[in-house]
Amino acid sequence: MMRLSRWLEVLGTKWLFLLQLTVSITLAARGWLTWKWDSPMRSLVWQEDWWSGPLEKLVGIPWRSFAEHSEPALTNVLENVGIGLMACAVVPWLVTLERLRWTRWLLVPAGILLALDALGRWVTVDWELGMAVEHSLQVVTPFALLIALRTGPGRAWRLTLAVATSLTFIGHGLYAMGFHAVPLIFKTMTMRILSCDLETAMMFLRIAGWLDLIAVLFLWMAPLRRWALFYMILWGFATALARVWAYFPGTLDPWVAETLVRTSHWLLPLLLLACRPVLPPKRSP
């Protein structure tokens, strides 16, 4: 335990580097996936109920005409969004340089694009609660760096990470436990990694889903907070690595990127563990 405490203390001194690394990897991986493999942001455009009225009234373009001719332009836009996100991966390393501090504001549009990507995923599953929150840690990474550059790893920063961590694990837990239909990729990865049948995989996922929700509860209970974060770090790392593990040997693209884009799912809980309690202890009356 002494050795672990010392290790966490050392990590605590490297918190800014680790946060920069998380943001950089998240932007690079999401950029690659958007550029090479498309993005659910596309689904935000193909909402006829949203856009047909404004298009016809303001621009005079019928929805059918828009749908028939806009696909190449939309593909080009998304490819450029992916390139832009990959380019922004260098920004976390520039923000501490005196002459380039202004680049920190590029994290805002990068974060908005991550949020739009998450919104697109939510739309494609008909507004399921789990998908609404599952990507919270990925979305919050650029904003967490902005907060940290202003206040350091203070209360606002820790609280932001704690809320995002809770939401991500709630979303993951709701899918794993079967509150929503369990995603096919969850089943496939579990069966491949554990070499088990579907029934065993489903039982494993249900247990993992409940553990996710219990860990979220424990995160907000001071005596159990450390154990909750240990679980979140290990399980967040395992579920990220599962993308490569389940499909190796074989193609590494997009699975390496799918693993890397989930770096925040375990590294940000690790920073919470290393950078003092999530919430200060209550004072005695």
Tab-separated table of C-alpha atoms in Angstrom:
chain	number	residue	atom	x	y	z
A	1	MET	CA	0.000	0.000	0.000
A	2	MET	CA	2.922	2.341	0.760
A	3	ARG	CA	4.379	1.612	-2.647
A	4	LEU	CA	1.024	2.293	-4.317
A	5	SER	CA	0.602	5.587	-2.441
A	6	ARG	CA	4.070	6.653	-3.528
A	7	TRP	CA	3.271	5.727	-7.143
A	8	LEU	CA	0.047	7.749	-7.035
A	9	GLU	CA	1.940	10.677	-5.532
A	10	VAL	CA	4.381	10.610	-8.445
A	11	LEU	CA	1.489	10.466	-10.925
A	12	GLY	CA	-0.066	13.436	-9.153
A	13	THR	CA	2.999	15.520	-9.973
A	14	LYS	CA	2.588	14.597	-13.662
A	15	TRP	CA	-1.117	15.402	-13.816
A	16	LEU	CA	-0.830	18.099	-16.492
A	17	PHE	CA	1.257	15.908	-18.802
A	18	LEU	CA	-1.198	13.028	-18.405
A	19	LEU	CA	-4.151	15.319	-19.077
A	20	GLN	CA	-2.465	16.747	-22.180
A	21	LEU	CA	-1.751	13.194	-23.334
A	22	THR	CA	-5.387	12.170	-22.842
A	23	VAL	CA	-6.724	15.132	-24.817
A	24	SER	CA	-4.196	14.647	-27.604
A	25	ILE	CA	-4.912	10.930	-27.994
A	26	THR	CA	-8.675	11.457	-27.860
A	27	LEU	CA	-8.637	14.112	-30.585
A	28	ALA	CA	-6.222	12.178	-32.796
A	29	ALA	CA	-8.177	8.920	-32.512
A	30	ARG	CA	-11.592	10.512	-33.023
A	31	GLY	CA	-10.173	12.469	-35.949
A	32	TRP	CA	-8.839	9.286	-37.552
A	33	LEU	CA	-12.158	7.476	-37.076
A	34	THR	CA	-14.061	10.427	-38.554
A	35	TRP	CA	-11.710	10.818	-41.519
A	36	LYS	CA	-11.327	7.128	-42.324
A	37	TRP	CA	-14.535	5.558	-41.030
A	38	ASP	CA	-17.138	8.342	-41.138
A	39	SER	CA	-18.979	9.847	-38.173
A	40	PRO	CA	-22.486	9.638	-36.698
A	41	MET	CA	-22.537	13.409	-37.137
A	42	ARG	CA	-23.834	12.503	-40.596
A	43	SER	CA	-27.102	11.383	-38.974
A	44	LEU	CA	-27.647	14.914	-37.651
A	45	VAL	CA	-27.936	16.143	-41.226
A	46	TRP	CA	-30.314	13.407	-42.380
A	47	GLN	CA	-33.118	14.407	-40.024
A	48	GLU	CA	-35.869	15.324	-42.453
A	49	ASP	CA	-38.193	16.452	-39.660
A	50	TRP	CA	-35.564	18.948	-38.478
A	51	TRP	CA	-34.368	20.424	-41.746
A	52	SER	CA	-36.984	20.063	-44.486
A	53	GLY	CA	-39.000	23.075	-43.307
A	54	PRO	CA	-36.064	25.494	-42.882
A	55	LEU	CA	-34.511	24.369	-46.178
A	56	GLU	CA	-37.687	25.010	-48.148
A	57	LYS	CA	-38.655	28.247	-46.382
A	58	LEU	CA	-35.246	29.902	-46.068
A	59	VAL	CA	-33.300	28.522	-49.030
A	60	GLY	CA	-36.024	27.257	-51.316
A	61	ILE	CA	-34.517	23.786	-51.631
A	62	PRO	CA	-36.891	20.800	-51.410
A	63	TRP	CA	-35.711	18.083	-49.030
A	64	ARG	CA	-35.623	15.467	-51.798
A	65	SER	CA	-33.312	17.598	-53.888
A	66	PHE	CA	-31.050	18.215	-50.895
A	67	ALA	CA	-30.924	14.498	-50.063
A	68	GLU	CA	-30.066	13.562	-53.650
A	69	HIS	CA	-27.214	16.030	-54.147
A	70	SER	CA	-25.621	16.765	-50.767
A	71	GLU	CA	-23.949	13.412	-50.053
A	72	PRO	CA	-20.572	14.162	-51.727
A	73	ALA	CA	-20.337	17.550	-50.014
A	74	LEU	CA	-21.229	16.049	-46.634
A	75	THR	CA	-18.602	13.343	-47.038
A	76	ASN	CA	-16.028	16.005	-47.882
A	77	VAL	CA	-17.012	18.081	-44.833
A	78	LEU	CA	-16.700	15.115	-42.478
A	79	GLU	CA	-13.327	14.146	-43.920
A	80	ASN	CA	-12.125	17.678	-43.255
A	81	VAL	CA	-13.572	17.543	-39.741
A	82	GLY	CA	-11.514	14.408	-39.133
A	83	ILE	CA	-8.368	16.105	-40.442
A	84	GLY	CA	-9.115	19.133	-38.258
A	85	LEU	CA	-9.491	16.993	-35.138
A	86	MET	CA	-6.218	15.220	-35.869
A	87	ALA	CA	-4.521	18.590	-36.348
A	88	CYS	CA	-5.949	19.755	-33.009
A	89	ALA	CA	-4.206	16.821	-31.327
A	90	VAL	CA	-1.075	18.984	-31.210
A	91	VAL	CA	-2.856	21.829	-29.392
A	92	PRO	CA	-2.568	20.345	-25.860
A	93	TRP	CA	1.217	20.489	-26.237
A	94	LEU	CA	1.191	24.140	-27.360
A	95	VAL	CA	-1.016	25.644	-24.677
A	96	THR	CA	1.739	25.870	-22.071
A	97	LEU	CA	4.090	27.770	-24.394
A	98	GLU	CA	3.992	31.490	-23.648
A	99	ARG	CA	3.670	32.687	-27.247
A	100	LEU	CA	1.124	30.013	-28.173
A	101	ARG	CA	-1.195	30.181	-25.178
A	102	TRP	CA	-3.948	31.515	-27.459
A	103	THR	CA	-4.155	28.073	-29.094
A	104	ARG	CA	-6.001	26.802	-26.025
A	105	TRP	CA	-9.187	28.295	-27.476
A	106	LEU	CA	-8.976	25.817	-30.345
A	107	LEU	CA	-9.963	23.232	-27.730
A	108	VAL	CA	-13.463	24.750	-27.662
A	109	PRO	CA	-14.431	23.925	-31.287
A	110	ALA	CA	-12.659	20.571	-30.902
A	111	GLY	CA	-14.787	19.828	-27.849
A	112	ILE	CA	-17.935	20.933	-29.672
A	113	LEU	CA	-17.134	18.524	-32.510
A	114	LEU	CA	-16.698	15.705	-29.987
A	115	ALA	CA	-20.068	16.653	-28.513
A	116	LEU	CA	-21.709	16.641	-31.964
A	117	ASP	CA	-20.217	13.206	-32.629
A	118	ALA	CA	-21.731	11.971	-29.348
A	119	LEU	CA	-25.055	13.642	-30.190
A	120	GLY	CA	-25.081	11.846	-33.519
A	121	ARG	CA	-24.674	8.517	-31.739
A	122	TRP	CA	-27.554	9.407	-29.449
A	123	VAL	CA	-29.807	10.258	-32.396
A	124	THR	CA	-29.002	6.993	-34.206
A	125	VAL	CA	-30.250	4.914	-31.247
A	126	ASP	CA	-33.510	6.858	-30.860
A	127	TRP	CA	-32.462	8.907	-27.837
A	128	GLU	CA	-31.566	6.045	-25.480
A	129	LEU	CA	-30.444	7.315	-22.072
A	130	GLY	CA	-27.287	5.197	-21.996
A	131	MET	CA	-25.963	6.635	-25.247
A	132	ALA	CA	-26.764	10.152	-24.076
A	133	VAL	CA	-24.112	9.889	-21.354
A	134	GLU	CA	-21.715	7.082	-22.350
A	135	HIS	CA	-19.247	9.366	-24.165
A	136	SER	CA	-19.154	12.060	-21.474
A	137	LEU	CA	-15.486	11.499	-20.610
A	138	GLN	CA	-14.437	11.786	-24.240
A	139	VAL	CA	-16.432	14.986	-24.729
A	140	VAL	CA	-15.189	16.610	-21.528
A	141	THR	CA	-11.452	16.061	-22.116
A	142	PRO	CA	-10.722	19.334	-23.997
A	143	PHE	CA	-12.799	21.339	-21.528
A	144	ALA	CA	-11.085	19.629	-18.576
A	145	LEU	CA	-7.759	20.851	-19.940
A	146	LEU	CA	-9.115	24.383	-20.325
A	147	ILE	CA	-10.330	24.347	-16.711
A	148	ALA	CA	-7.026	22.932	-15.500
A	149	LEU	CA	-5.014	25.616	-17.296
A	150	ARG	CA	-7.013	28.236	-15.420
A	151	THR	CA	-7.429	26.706	-11.950
A	152	GLY	CA	-5.119	23.703	-11.799
A	153	PRO	CA	-6.453	20.384	-10.454
A	154	GLY	CA	-8.807	22.177	-8.092
A	155	ARG	CA	-12.326	21.492	-6.915
A	156	ALA	CA	-14.053	22.572	-10.164
A	157	TRP	CA	-11.734	20.398	-12.241
A	158	ARG	CA	-12.121	17.358	-9.980
A	159	LEU	CA	-15.882	17.767	-9.838
A	160	THR	CA	-16.075	18.039	-13.641
A	161	LEU	CA	-14.096	14.817	-14.031
A	162	ALA	CA	-16.112	13.063	-11.343
A	163	VAL	CA	-19.433	13.913	-12.995
A	164	ALA	CA	-18.179	12.904	-16.454
A	165	THR	CA	-16.755	9.648	-15.069
A	166	SER	CA	-20.052	8.859	-13.377
A	167	LEU	CA	-22.048	9.523	-16.545
A	168	THR	CA	-19.762	7.406	-18.723
A	169	PHE	CA	-19.955	4.416	-16.397
A	170	ILE	CA	-23.724	4.823	-16.006
A	171	GLY	CA	-24.099	4.735	-19.787
A	172	HIS	CA	-21.828	1.724	-20.176
A	173	GLY	CA	-23.558	-0.035	-17.290
A	174	LEU	CA	-27.061	0.527	-18.662
A	175	TYR	CA	-26.112	-1.194	-21.915
A	176	ALA	CA	-24.161	-4.035	-20.303
A	177	MET	CA	-26.866	-4.877	-17.748
A	178	GLY	CA	-29.561	-4.934	-20.450
A	179	PHE	CA	-31.514	-1.787	-19.573
A	180	HIS	CA	-31.162	-1.060	-23.283
A	181	ALA	CA	-30.634	-3.723	-25.927
A	182	VAL	CA	-27.102	-5.032	-25.387
A	183	PRO	CA	-25.008	-3.880	-28.385
A	184	LEU	CA	-23.865	-6.623	-30.722
A	185	ILE	CA	-20.254	-5.495	-30.367
A	186	PHE	CA	-20.444	-6.050	-26.579
A	187	LYS	CA	-21.636	-9.608	-27.129
A	188	THR	CA	-19.139	-10.333	-29.893
A	189	MET	CA	-16.119	-9.008	-27.987
A	190	THR	CA	-17.070	-10.868	-24.818
A	191	MET	CA	-17.550	-14.179	-26.636
A	192	ARG	CA	-14.276	-13.758	-28.520
A	193	ILE	CA	-12.199	-12.798	-25.479
A	194	LEU	CA	-13.712	-15.308	-23.035
A	195	SER	CA	-14.197	-18.028	-25.665
A	196	CYS	CA	-17.710	-18.550	-24.345
A	197	ASP	CA	-21.233	-18.933	-25.689
A	198	LEU	CA	-23.819	-16.154	-25.902
A	199	GLU	CA	-25.579	-17.086	-22.656
A	200	THR	CA	-22.338	-16.915	-20.649
A	201	ALA	CA	-21.380	-13.650	-22.337
A	202	MET	CA	-24.731	-12.101	-21.442
A	203	MET	CA	-24.400	-13.187	-17.820
A	204	PHE	CA	-20.887	-11.707	-17.661
A	205	LEU	CA	-22.104	-8.434	-19.171
A	206	ARG	CA	-25.032	-8.176	-16.755
A	207	ILE	CA	-22.688	-8.575	-13.784
A	208	ALA	CA	-20.285	-6.004	-15.244
A	209	GLY	CA	-23.164	-3.593	-15.842
A	210	TRP	CA	-24.314	-3.754	-12.235
A	211	LEU	CA	-20.728	-3.332	-11.023
A	212	ASP	CA	-20.459	-0.178	-13.166
A	213	LEU	CA	-23.510	1.314	-11.458
A	214	ILE	CA	-22.297	0.294	-7.988
A	215	ALA	CA	-18.916	1.899	-8.712
A	216	VAL	CA	-20.668	5.166	-9.632
A	217	LEU	CA	-22.522	5.098	-6.314
A	218	PHE	CA	-19.312	4.377	-4.386
A	219	LEU	CA	-17.506	7.215	-6.190
A	220	TRP	CA	-19.631	9.704	-4.247
A	221	MET	CA	-19.074	7.988	-0.881
A	222	ALA	CA	-15.799	9.199	0.648
A	223	PRO	CA	-14.810	5.940	2.428
A	224	LEU	CA	-15.328	3.895	-0.753
A	225	ARG	CA	-14.166	6.426	-3.350
A	226	ARG	CA	-10.688	4.978	-3.800
A	227	TRP	CA	-12.038	1.475	-4.422
A	228	ALA	CA	-14.540	2.809	-6.948
A	229	LEU	CA	-11.760	4.572	-8.843
A	230	PHE	CA	-9.562	1.450	-8.785
A	231	TYR	CA	-12.407	-0.468	-10.408
A	232	MET	CA	-13.077	2.278	-12.957
A	233	ILE	CA	-9.414	2.477	-13.946
A	234	LEU	CA	-9.058	-1.286	-14.412
A	235	TRP	CA	-12.423	-1.849	-16.095
A	236	GLY	CA	-12.141	1.292	-18.231
A	237	PHE	CA	-8.740	0.096	-19.462
A	238	ALA	CA	-10.008	-3.449	-20.043
A	239	THR	CA	-13.065	-2.358	-22.036
A	240	ALA	CA	-10.933	-0.015	-24.153
A	241	LEU	CA	-8.303	-2.709	-24.808
A	242	ALA	CA	-11.046	-5.213	-25.638
A	243	ARG	CA	-11.470	-3.520	-29.030
A	244	VAL	CA	-8.002	-4.680	-30.070
A	245	TRP	CA	-7.917	-7.878	-28.025
A	246	ALA	CA	-11.137	-9.288	-29.482
A	247	TYR	CA	-10.038	-8.801	-33.096
A	248	PHE	CA	-6.334	-9.722	-32.825
A	249	PRO	CA	-4.762	-11.201	-34.855
A	250	GLY	CA	-6.439	-9.505	-37.745
A	251	THR	CA	-6.995	-5.976	-38.935
A	252	LEU	CA	-5.907	-3.299	-36.457
A	253	ASP	CA	-7.876	-0.534	-38.130
A	254	PRO	CA	-10.212	0.766	-36.741
A	255	TRP	CA	-9.726	-1.189	-33.512
A	256	VAL	CA	-6.521	0.538	-32.376
A	257	ALA	CA	-8.226	3.903	-32.821
A	258	GLU	CA	-11.358	2.610	-31.049
A	259	THR	CA	-9.134	1.629	-28.122
A	260	LEU	CA	-7.203	4.900	-28.077
A	261	VAL	CA	-10.316	7.089	-28.261
A	262	ARG	CA	-11.361	5.496	-24.944
A	263	THR	CA	-8.134	6.506	-23.177
A	264	SER	CA	-10.124	8.988	-21.097
A	265	HIS	CA	-12.272	6.141	-19.724
A	266	TRP	CA	-9.389	4.964	-17.542
A	267	LEU	CA	-6.788	7.722	-17.512
A	268	LEU	CA	-9.086	10.463	-16.215
A	269	PRO	CA	-10.280	8.268	-13.291
A	270	LEU	CA	-6.573	7.632	-12.629
A	271	LEU	CA	-5.986	11.383	-12.461
A	272	LEU	CA	-8.901	11.697	-10.032
A	273	LEU	CA	-7.261	9.088	-7.840
A	274	ALA	CA	-3.859	10.751	-8.005
A	275	CYS	CA	-5.009	14.368	-7.587
A	276	ARG	CA	-6.641	14.426	-4.146
A	277	PRO	CA	-10.237	13.468	-3.292
A	278	VAL	CA	-13.079	14.160	-5.728
A	279	LEU	CA	-14.852	16.171	-3.054
A	280	PRO	CA	-13.355	17.563	0.161
A	281	PRO	CA	-14.370	15.822	3.412
A	282	LYS	CA	-17.172	17.402	5.365
A	283	ARG	CA	-16.126	19.637	8.217
A	284	SER	CA	-17.109	18.757	11.730
A	285	PRO	CA	-19.805	21.036	13.162
